[in-house]
Short mmCIF file of C-alpha atoms in Angstrom, two decimals:
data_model
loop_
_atom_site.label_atom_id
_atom_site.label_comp_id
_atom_site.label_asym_id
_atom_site.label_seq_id
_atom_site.Cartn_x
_atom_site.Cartn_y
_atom_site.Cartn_z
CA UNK X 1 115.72 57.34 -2.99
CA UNK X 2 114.01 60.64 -1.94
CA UNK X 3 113.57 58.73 1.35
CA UNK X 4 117.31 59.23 2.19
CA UNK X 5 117.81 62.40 0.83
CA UNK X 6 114.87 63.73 3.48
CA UNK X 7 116.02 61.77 6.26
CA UNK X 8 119.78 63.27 4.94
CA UNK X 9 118.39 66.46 5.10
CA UNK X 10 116.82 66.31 8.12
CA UNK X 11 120.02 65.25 10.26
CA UNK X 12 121.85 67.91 8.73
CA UNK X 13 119.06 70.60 10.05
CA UNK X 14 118.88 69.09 13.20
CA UNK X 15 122.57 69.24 13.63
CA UNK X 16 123.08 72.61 12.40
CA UNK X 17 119.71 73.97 14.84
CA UNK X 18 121.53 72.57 17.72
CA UNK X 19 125.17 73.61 16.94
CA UNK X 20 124.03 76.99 16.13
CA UNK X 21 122.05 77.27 19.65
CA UNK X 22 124.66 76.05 21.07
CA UNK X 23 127.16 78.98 19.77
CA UNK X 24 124.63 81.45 20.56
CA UNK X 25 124.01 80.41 24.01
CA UNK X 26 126.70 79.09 25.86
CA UNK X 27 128.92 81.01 27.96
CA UNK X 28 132.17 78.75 27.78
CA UNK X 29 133.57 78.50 24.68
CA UNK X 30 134.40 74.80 25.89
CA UNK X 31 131.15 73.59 26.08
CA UNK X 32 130.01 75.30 23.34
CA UNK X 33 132.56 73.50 21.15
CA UNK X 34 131.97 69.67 22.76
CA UNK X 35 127.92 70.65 21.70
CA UNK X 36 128.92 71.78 18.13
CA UNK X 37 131.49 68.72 18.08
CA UNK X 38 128.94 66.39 19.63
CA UNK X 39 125.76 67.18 17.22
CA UNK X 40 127.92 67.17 14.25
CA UNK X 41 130.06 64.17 14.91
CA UNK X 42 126.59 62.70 16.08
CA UNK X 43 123.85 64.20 13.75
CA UNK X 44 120.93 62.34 15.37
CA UNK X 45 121.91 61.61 18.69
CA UNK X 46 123.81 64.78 19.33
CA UNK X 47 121.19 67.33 19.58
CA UNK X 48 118.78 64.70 20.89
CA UNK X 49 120.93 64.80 23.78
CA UNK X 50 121.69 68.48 23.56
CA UNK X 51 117.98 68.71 23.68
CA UNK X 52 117.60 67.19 26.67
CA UNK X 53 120.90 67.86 28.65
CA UNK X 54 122.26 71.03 27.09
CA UNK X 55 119.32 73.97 26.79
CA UNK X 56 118.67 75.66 30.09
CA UNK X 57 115.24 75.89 29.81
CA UNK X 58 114.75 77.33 33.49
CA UNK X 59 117.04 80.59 33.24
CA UNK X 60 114.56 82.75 31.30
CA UNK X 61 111.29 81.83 33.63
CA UNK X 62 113.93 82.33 36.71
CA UNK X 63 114.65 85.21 35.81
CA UNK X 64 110.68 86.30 34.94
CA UNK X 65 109.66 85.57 38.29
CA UNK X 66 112.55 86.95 39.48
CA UNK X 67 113.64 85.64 43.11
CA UNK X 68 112.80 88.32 45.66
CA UNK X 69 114.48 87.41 48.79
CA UNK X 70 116.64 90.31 47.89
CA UNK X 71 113.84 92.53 47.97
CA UNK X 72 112.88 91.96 51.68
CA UNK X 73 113.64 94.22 54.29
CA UNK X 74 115.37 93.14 57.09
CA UNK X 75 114.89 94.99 60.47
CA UNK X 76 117.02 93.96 63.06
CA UNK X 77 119.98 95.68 65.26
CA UNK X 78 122.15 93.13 64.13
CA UNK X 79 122.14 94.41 60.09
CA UNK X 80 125.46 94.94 58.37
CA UNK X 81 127.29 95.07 55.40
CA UNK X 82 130.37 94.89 56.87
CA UNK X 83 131.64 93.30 60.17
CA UNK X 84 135.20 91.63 60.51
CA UNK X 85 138.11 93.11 58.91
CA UNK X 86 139.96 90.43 58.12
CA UNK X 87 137.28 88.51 56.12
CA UNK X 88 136.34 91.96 54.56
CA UNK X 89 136.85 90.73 51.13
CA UNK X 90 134.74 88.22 51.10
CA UNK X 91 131.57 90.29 52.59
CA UNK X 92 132.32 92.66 50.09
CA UNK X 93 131.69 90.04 47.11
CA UNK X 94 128.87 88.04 48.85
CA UNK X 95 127.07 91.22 49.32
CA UNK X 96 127.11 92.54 46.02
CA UNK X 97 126.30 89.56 44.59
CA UNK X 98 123.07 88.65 46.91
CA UNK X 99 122.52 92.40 48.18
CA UNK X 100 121.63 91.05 51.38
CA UNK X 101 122.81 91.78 54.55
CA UNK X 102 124.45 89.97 56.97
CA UNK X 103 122.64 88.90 59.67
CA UNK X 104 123.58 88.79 63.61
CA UNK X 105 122.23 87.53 66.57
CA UNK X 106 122.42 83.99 65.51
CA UNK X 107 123.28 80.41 67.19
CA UNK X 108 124.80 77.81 65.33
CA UNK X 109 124.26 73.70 66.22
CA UNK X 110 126.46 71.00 64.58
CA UNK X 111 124.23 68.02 64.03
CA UNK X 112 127.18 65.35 62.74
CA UNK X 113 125.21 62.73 61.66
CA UNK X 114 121.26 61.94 61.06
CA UNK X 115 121.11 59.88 64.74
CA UNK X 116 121.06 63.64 65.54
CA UNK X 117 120.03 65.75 63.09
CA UNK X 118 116.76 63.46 62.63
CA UNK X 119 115.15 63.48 65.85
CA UNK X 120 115.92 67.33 66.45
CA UNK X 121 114.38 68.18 63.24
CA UNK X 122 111.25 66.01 63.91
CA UNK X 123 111.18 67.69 67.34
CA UNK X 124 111.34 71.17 66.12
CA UNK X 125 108.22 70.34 63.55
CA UNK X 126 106.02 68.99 66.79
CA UNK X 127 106.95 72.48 68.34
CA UNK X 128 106.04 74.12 65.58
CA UNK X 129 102.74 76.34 66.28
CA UNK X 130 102.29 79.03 63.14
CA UNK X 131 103.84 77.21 59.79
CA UNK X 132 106.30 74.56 58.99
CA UNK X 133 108.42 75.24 55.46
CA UNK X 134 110.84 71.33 54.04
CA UNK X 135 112.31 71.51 50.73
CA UNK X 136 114.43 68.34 49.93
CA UNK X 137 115.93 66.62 46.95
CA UNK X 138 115.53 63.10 47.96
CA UNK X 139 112.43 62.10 50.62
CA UNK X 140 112.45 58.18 51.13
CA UNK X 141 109.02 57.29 52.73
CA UNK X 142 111.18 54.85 54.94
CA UNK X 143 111.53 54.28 58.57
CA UNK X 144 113.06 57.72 58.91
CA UNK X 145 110.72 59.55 56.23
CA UNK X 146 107.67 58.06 57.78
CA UNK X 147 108.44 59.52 61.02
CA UNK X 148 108.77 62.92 59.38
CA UNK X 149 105.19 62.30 57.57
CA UNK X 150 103.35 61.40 60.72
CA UNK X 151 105.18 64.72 62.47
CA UNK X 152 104.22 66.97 59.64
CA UNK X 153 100.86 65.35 59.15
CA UNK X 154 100.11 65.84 62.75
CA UNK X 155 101.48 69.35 62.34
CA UNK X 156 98.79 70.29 59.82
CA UNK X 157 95.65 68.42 62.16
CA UNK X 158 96.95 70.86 65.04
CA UNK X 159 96.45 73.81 62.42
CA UNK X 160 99.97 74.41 61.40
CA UNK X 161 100.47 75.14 58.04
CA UNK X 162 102.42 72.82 56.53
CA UNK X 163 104.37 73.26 53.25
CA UNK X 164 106.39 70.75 51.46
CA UNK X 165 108.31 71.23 48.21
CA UNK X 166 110.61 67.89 46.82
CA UNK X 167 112.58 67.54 44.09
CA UNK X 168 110.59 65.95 40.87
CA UNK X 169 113.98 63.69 39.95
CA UNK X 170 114.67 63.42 42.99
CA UNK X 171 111.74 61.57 43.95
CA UNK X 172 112.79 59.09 42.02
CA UNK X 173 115.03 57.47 44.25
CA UNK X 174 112.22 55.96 46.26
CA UNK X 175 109.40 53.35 44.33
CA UNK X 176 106.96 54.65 46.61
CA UNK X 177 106.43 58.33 46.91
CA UNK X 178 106.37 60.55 49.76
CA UNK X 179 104.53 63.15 48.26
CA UNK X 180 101.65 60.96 47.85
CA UNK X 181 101.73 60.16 50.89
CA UNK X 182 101.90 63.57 51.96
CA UNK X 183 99.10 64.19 50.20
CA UNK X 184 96.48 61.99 51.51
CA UNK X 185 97.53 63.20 55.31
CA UNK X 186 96.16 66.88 53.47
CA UNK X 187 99.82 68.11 53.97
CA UNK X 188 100.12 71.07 51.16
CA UNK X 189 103.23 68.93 49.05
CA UNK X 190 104.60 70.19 45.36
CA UNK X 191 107.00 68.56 43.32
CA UNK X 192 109.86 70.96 41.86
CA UNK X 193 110.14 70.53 37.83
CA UNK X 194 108.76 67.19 37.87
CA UNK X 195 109.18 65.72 34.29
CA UNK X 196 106.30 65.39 32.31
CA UNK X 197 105.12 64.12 28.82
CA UNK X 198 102.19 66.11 28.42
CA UNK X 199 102.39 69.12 28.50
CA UNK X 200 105.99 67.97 27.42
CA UNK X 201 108.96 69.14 29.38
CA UNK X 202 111.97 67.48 30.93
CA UNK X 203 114.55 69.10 33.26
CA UNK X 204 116.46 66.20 33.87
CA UNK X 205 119.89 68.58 34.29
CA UNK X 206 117.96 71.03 36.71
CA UNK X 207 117.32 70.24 39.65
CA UNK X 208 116.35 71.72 43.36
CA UNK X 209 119.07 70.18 45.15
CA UNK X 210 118.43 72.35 48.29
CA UNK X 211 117.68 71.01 52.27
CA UNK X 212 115.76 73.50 54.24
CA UNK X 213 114.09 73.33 57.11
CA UNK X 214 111.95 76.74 58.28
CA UNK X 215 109.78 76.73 61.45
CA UNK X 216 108.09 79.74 62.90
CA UNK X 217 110.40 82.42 61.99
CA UNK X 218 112.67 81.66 64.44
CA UNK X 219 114.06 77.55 64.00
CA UNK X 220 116.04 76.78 60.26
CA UNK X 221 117.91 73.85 59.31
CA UNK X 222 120.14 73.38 56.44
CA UNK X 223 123.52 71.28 55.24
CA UNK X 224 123.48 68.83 52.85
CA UNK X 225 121.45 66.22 54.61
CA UNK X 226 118.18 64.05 52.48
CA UNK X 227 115.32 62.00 54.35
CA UNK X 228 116.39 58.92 54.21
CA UNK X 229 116.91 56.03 57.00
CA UNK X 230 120.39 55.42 55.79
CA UNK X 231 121.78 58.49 56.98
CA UNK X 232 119.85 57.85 60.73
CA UNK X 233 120.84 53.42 61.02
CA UNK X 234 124.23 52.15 61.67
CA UNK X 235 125.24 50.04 59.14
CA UNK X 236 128.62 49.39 57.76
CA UNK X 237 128.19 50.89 54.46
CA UNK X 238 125.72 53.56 55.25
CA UNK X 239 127.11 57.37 53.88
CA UNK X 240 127.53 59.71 56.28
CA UNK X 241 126.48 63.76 56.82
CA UNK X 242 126.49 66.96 58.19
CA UNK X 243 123.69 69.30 59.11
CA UNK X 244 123.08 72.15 60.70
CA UNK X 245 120.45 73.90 62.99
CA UNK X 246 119.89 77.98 63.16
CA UNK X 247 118.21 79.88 65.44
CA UNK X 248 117.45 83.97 64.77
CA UNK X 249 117.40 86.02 62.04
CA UNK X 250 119.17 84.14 59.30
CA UNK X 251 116.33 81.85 59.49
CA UNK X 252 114.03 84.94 57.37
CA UNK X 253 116.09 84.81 54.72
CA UNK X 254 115.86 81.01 54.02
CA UNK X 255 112.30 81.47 55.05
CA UNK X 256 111.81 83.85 51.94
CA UNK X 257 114.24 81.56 50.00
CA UNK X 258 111.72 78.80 50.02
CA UNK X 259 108.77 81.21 49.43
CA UNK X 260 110.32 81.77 45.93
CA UNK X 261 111.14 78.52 45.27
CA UNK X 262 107.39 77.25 45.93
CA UNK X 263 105.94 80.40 43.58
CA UNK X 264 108.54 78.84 41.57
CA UNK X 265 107.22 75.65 41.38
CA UNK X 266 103.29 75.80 41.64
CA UNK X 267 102.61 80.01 40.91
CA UNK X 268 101.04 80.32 44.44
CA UNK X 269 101.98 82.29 47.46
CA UNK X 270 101.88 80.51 51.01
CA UNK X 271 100.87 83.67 52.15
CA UNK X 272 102.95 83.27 55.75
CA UNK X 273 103.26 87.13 57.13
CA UNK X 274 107.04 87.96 57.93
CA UNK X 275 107.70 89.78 61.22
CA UNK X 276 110.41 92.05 62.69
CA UNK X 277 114.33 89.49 63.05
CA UNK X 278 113.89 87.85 66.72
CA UNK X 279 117.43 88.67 67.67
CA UNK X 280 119.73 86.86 70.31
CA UNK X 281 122.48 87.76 72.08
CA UNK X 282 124.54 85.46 70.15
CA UNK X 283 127.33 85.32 67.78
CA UNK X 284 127.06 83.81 64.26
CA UNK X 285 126.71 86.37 62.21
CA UNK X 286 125.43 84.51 58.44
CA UNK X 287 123.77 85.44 55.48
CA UNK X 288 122.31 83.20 52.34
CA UNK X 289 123.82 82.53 49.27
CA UNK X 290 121.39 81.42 46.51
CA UNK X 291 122.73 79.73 43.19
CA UNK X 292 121.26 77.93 40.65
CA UNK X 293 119.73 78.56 36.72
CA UNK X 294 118.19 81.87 36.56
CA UNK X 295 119.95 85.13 37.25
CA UNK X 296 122.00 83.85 40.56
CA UNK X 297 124.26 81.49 38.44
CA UNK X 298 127.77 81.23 39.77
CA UNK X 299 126.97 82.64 42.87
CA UNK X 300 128.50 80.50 45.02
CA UNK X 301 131.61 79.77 42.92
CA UNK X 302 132.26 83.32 43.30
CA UNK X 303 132.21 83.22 46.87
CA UNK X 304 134.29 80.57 46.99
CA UNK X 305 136.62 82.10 44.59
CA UNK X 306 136.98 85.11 46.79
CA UNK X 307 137.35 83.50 49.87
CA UNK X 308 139.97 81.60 48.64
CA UNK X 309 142.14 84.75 47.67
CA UNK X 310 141.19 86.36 51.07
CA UNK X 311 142.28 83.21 53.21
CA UNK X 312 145.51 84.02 54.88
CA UNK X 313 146.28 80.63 57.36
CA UNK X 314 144.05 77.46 56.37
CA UNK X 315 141.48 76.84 53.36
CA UNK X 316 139.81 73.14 54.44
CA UNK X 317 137.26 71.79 52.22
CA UNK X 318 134.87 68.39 52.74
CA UNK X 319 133.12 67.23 49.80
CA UNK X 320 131.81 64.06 48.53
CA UNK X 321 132.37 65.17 44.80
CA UNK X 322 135.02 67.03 43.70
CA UNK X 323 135.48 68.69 39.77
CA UNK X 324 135.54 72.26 40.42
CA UNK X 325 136.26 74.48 37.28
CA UNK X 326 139.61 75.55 36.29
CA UNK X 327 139.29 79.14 38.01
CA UNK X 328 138.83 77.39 41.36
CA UNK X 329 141.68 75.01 41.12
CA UNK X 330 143.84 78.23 39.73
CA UNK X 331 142.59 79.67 43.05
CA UNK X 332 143.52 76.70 45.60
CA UNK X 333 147.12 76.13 43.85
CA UNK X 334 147.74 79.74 44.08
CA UNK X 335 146.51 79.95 48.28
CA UNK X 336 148.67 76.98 48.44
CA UNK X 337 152.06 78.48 46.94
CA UNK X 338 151.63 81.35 48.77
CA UNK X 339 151.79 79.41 52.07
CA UNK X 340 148.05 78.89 52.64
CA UNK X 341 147.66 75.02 54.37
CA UNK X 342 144.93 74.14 51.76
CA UNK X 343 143.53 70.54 53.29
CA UNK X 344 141.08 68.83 50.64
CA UNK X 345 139.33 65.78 52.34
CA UNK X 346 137.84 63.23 49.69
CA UNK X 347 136.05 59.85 50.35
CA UNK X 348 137.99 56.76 49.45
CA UNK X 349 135.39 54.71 47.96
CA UNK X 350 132.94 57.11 46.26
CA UNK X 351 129.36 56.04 45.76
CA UNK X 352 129.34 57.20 41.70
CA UNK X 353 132.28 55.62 40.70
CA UNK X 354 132.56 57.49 37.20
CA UNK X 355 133.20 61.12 39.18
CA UNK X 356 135.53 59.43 41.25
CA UNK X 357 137.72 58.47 38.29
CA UNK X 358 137.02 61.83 36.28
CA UNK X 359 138.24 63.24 40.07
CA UNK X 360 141.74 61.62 39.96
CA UNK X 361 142.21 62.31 36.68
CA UNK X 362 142.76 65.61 38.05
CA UNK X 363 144.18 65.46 41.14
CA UNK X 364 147.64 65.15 40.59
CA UNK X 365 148.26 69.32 39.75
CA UNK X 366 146.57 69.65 42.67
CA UNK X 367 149.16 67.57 45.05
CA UNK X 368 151.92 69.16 43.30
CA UNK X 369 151.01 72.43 43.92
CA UNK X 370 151.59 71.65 47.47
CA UNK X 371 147.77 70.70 48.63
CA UNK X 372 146.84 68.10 51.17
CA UNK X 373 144.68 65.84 49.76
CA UNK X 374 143.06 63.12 52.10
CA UNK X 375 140.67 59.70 51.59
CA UNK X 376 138.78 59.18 53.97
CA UNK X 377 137.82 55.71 55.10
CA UNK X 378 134.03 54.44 54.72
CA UNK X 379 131.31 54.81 54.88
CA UNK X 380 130.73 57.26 52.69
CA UNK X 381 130.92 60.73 54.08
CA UNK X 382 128.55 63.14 52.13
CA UNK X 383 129.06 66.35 54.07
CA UNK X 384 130.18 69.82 52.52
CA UNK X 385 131.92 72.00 54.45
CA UNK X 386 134.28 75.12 53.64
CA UNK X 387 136.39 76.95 56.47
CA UNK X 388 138.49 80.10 55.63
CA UNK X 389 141.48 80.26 58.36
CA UNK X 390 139.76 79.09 61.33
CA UNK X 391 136.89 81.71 61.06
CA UNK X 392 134.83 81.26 58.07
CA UNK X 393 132.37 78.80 57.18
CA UNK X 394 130.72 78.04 53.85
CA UNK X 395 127.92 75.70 54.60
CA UNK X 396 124.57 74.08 52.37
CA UNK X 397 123.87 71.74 49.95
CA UNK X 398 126.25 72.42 47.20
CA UNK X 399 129.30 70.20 45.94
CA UNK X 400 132.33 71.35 44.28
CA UNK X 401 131.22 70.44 40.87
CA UNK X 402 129.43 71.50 37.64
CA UNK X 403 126.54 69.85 38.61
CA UNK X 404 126.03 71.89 42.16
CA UNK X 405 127.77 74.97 40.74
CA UNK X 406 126.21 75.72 37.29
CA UNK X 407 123.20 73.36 37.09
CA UNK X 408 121.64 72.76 40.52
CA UNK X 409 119.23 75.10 42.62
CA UNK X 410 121.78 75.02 45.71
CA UNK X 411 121.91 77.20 48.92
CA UNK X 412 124.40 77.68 50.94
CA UNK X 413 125.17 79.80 54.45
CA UNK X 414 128.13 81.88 55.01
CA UNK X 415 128.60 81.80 58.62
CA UNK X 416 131.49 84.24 60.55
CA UNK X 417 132.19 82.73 63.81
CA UNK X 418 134.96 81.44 65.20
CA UNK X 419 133.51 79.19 67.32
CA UNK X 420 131.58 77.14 64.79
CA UNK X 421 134.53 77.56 62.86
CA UNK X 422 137.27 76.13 64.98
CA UNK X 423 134.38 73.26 65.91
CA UNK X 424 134.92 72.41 62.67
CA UNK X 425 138.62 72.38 61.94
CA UNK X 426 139.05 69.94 64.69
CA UNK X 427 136.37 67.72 63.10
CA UNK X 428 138.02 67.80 60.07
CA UNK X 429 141.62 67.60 61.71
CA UNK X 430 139.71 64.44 63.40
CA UNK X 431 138.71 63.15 60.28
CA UNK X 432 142.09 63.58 58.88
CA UNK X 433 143.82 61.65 61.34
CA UNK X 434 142.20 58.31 60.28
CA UNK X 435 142.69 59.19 56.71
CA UNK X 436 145.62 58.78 53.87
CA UNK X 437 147.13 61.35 52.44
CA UNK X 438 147.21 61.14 48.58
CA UNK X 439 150.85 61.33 47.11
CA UNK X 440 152.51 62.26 43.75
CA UNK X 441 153.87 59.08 43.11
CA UNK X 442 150.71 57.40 44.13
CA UNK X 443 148.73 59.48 40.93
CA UNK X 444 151.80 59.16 38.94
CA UNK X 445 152.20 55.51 39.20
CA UNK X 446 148.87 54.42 38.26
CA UNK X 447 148.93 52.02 35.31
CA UNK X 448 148.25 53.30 31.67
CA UNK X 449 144.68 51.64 31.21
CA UNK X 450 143.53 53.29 34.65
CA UNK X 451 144.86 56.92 33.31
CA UNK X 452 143.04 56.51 30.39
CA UNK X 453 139.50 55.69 31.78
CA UNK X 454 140.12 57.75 34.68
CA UNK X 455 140.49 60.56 31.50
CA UNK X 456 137.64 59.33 29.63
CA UNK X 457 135.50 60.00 32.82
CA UNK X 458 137.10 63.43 33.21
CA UNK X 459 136.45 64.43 29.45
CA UNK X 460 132.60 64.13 30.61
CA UNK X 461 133.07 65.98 34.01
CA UNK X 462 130.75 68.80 32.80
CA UNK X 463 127.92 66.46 32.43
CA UNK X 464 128.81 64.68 35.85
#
């Protein structure tokens, strides 16, 4: 008898500890309600889950060690606030949001698929003579990740120093583990919020979804791209991507974008000096954009947001998942009734099948509104890409969903050239031309059962 009455009282504690947290805490009064709903409804399972998936546990040591790219000082002739007048807007926002400058005397290389982003990656870490920074969510000791272990291993018996920082969920995705590996070649390797039992923690909702590539101050890489052979064979099914090499100054501020994400990670400097911007006479002028936890939250939906508004010709966006919040779909319907050619380009057969149906649960306000929405044939394209009227580019490792925007550490790199930007827009008009273009009556006349799990899926697009 008293048995029940304690285990009684003890859901009703647990679900009133986690509903009241939850009212407290969140910022969207939506989420806060499907928590409240969810550990009440559920008094056992509910804040078990909102335990584990629901309490940003990161934000408050984020924002304790406090990311300092900000803080560095850039000197270089090619340091502005301000540049193009047309795309003012934007800089404006981007700049007070990051307070960093943006950054000239850059060169921009499209690497379209791993065939060549692989081997000029692996050929800029044999180069490599003072340090060698990789951060990556998923490293598959494979063909292709064994490659990039012998280069970096080979690296560090030269006497580079070699520092390697991968995703501790991401990991996952491979039975054997490259950081091991890493290990016993003496290549410095951490894992980023690895879960753990003891001492207990789990991030399981955080993760460090960024690609970077930093060598010698003067060589970056970044997009969206993992290690992993599958992006590198040619096989039928295997997902395509889109990466991108840097040369000049930008390359500093990823370089001190990784140094706070390894303090992050282990509390230890790599202790790699940081010199004057080695600037070219070139012209991508870029700048970072951080997101993720801590204090830069929302970063990069804000950009997006504003360059939306300031787009005055052609908004094209690539992404492999697509469940932006309701500000940025506000945004895109509004560039598209006011004449804006708003192009979204989708894969037709999405590898996570359950954010593909929470996806087109949504889609149809969209096409109404007057956007262009396009699937694109397999395999399955993975690349994330963001162009403003011909002349802006949005680039990194961040999707347009909650999971990138509000839950992932994500970078991305704002790049304003027109060149790399028109590159792009024909890549994408490309890609377009071999796709189908989604209709109204296409959503409209899918059949009752499909609407209904393809809302079901949608309900949980938070969580996605």
């Amino acid at each position: 008898m008293y048995q029940h009455y304690f285990i009684a009282a003890l859901l009703i504690v647990m679900a009133a500890s986690s509903a009241t947290h939850a009212l407290l805490n969140k910022t969207d009064s939506r989420s806060a309600l499907g928590w409240i709903a969810v550990s009440i409804v559920f008094p056992f399972f509910g804040p078990i889950f909102y335990f584990l998936f629901g309490i940003n546990r990161v934000q408050n040591r984020a924002v304790k060690l406090n990311y300092y790219l900000r803080k560095r000082h850039f000197e270089s002739k090619h340091h502005q606030t301000y540049v193009f007048n047309p795309l003012k807007n934007i800089q404006i926002v981007s700049h007070q949001l990051t307070e960093l400058p943006l950054l000239g005397g850059n060169s921009v290389e499209i690497l379209y698929s791993g065939k060549q982003a692989y081997p000029s990656m692996i050929q800029a870490i044999n180069s490599a003579k003072d340090y060698i920074y990789l951060s990556t969510y998923i490293f598959k000791p494979d063909e292709t990740g064994t490659a990039f272990i012998n280069a970096l291993a080979e690296a560090k018996d030269r006497g580079v120093k070699v520092f390697v920082l991968i995703d501790g969920v991401g990991e996952f995705y491979s039975i054997r583990k490259a950081s091991k590996l890493l290990a016993k070649n003496n290549v410095d390797v951490a894992r980023f919020l690895p879960p753990k039992l003891v001492p207990f923690n789990i991030y399981i909702n955080l993760r460090n979804h960024r690609k970077l590539l930093i060598i010698d101050d003067y060589i970056g890489f970044a997009g969206g791209m993992n290690i992993s052979h599958q992006y590198a064979s040619n096989g039928k099914n295997n997902p395509k991507d889109t990466h991108f090499k840097l040369s000049g100054s930008i390359t500093l501020q990823l370089k001190h974008l990784f140094e706070a994400d390894w303090r992050f990670a282990t509390q230890e400097e790599t202790n790699i000096p940081t010199p004057s911007c080695q600037d070219q006479e070139t012209s991508s002028w870029c700048r970072t954009i951080c997101d993720g936890p801590g204090e830069n939250l929302g970063h990069l939906s804000i950009v997006i947001f504003s360059a939306i508004n300031a787009a005055t010709k052609s908004i094209t966006i690539m992404t492999p998942y697509f469940l932006p919040n309701k500000d940025l779909i506000r945004a895109l319907e509004v560039a598209a009734l006011r004449g804006i050619d708003v192009s979204l380009i989708l894969p037709k057969n999405n590898n996570l099948f359950y954010v593909d149906w929470a996806c087109r649960h949504m889609l149809w306000q969209l096409v109404g509104s007057g956007i262009n929405i396009y699937y694109q044939p397999g395999p399955f394209e993975h690349s994330k890409l963001f162009i403003v009227d011909s002349f802006y580019t949005l680039i990194g490792s961040a999707n347009f969903d909650p999971r990138s925007l509000r839950l992932n550490y994500e970078v991305g790199v704002e790049i304003y050239d027109k060149n790399v930007a028109t590159e792009l827009t024909e890549y994408t008009h490309t890609v377009i031309m071999h796709s189908r273009k989604l209709t109204l009556d296409e959503l409209r006349s899918r059949s009752l059962a499909v609407k209904l799990r393809d809302g079901v899926a949608w309900l949980f697009s938070p969580y996605l």
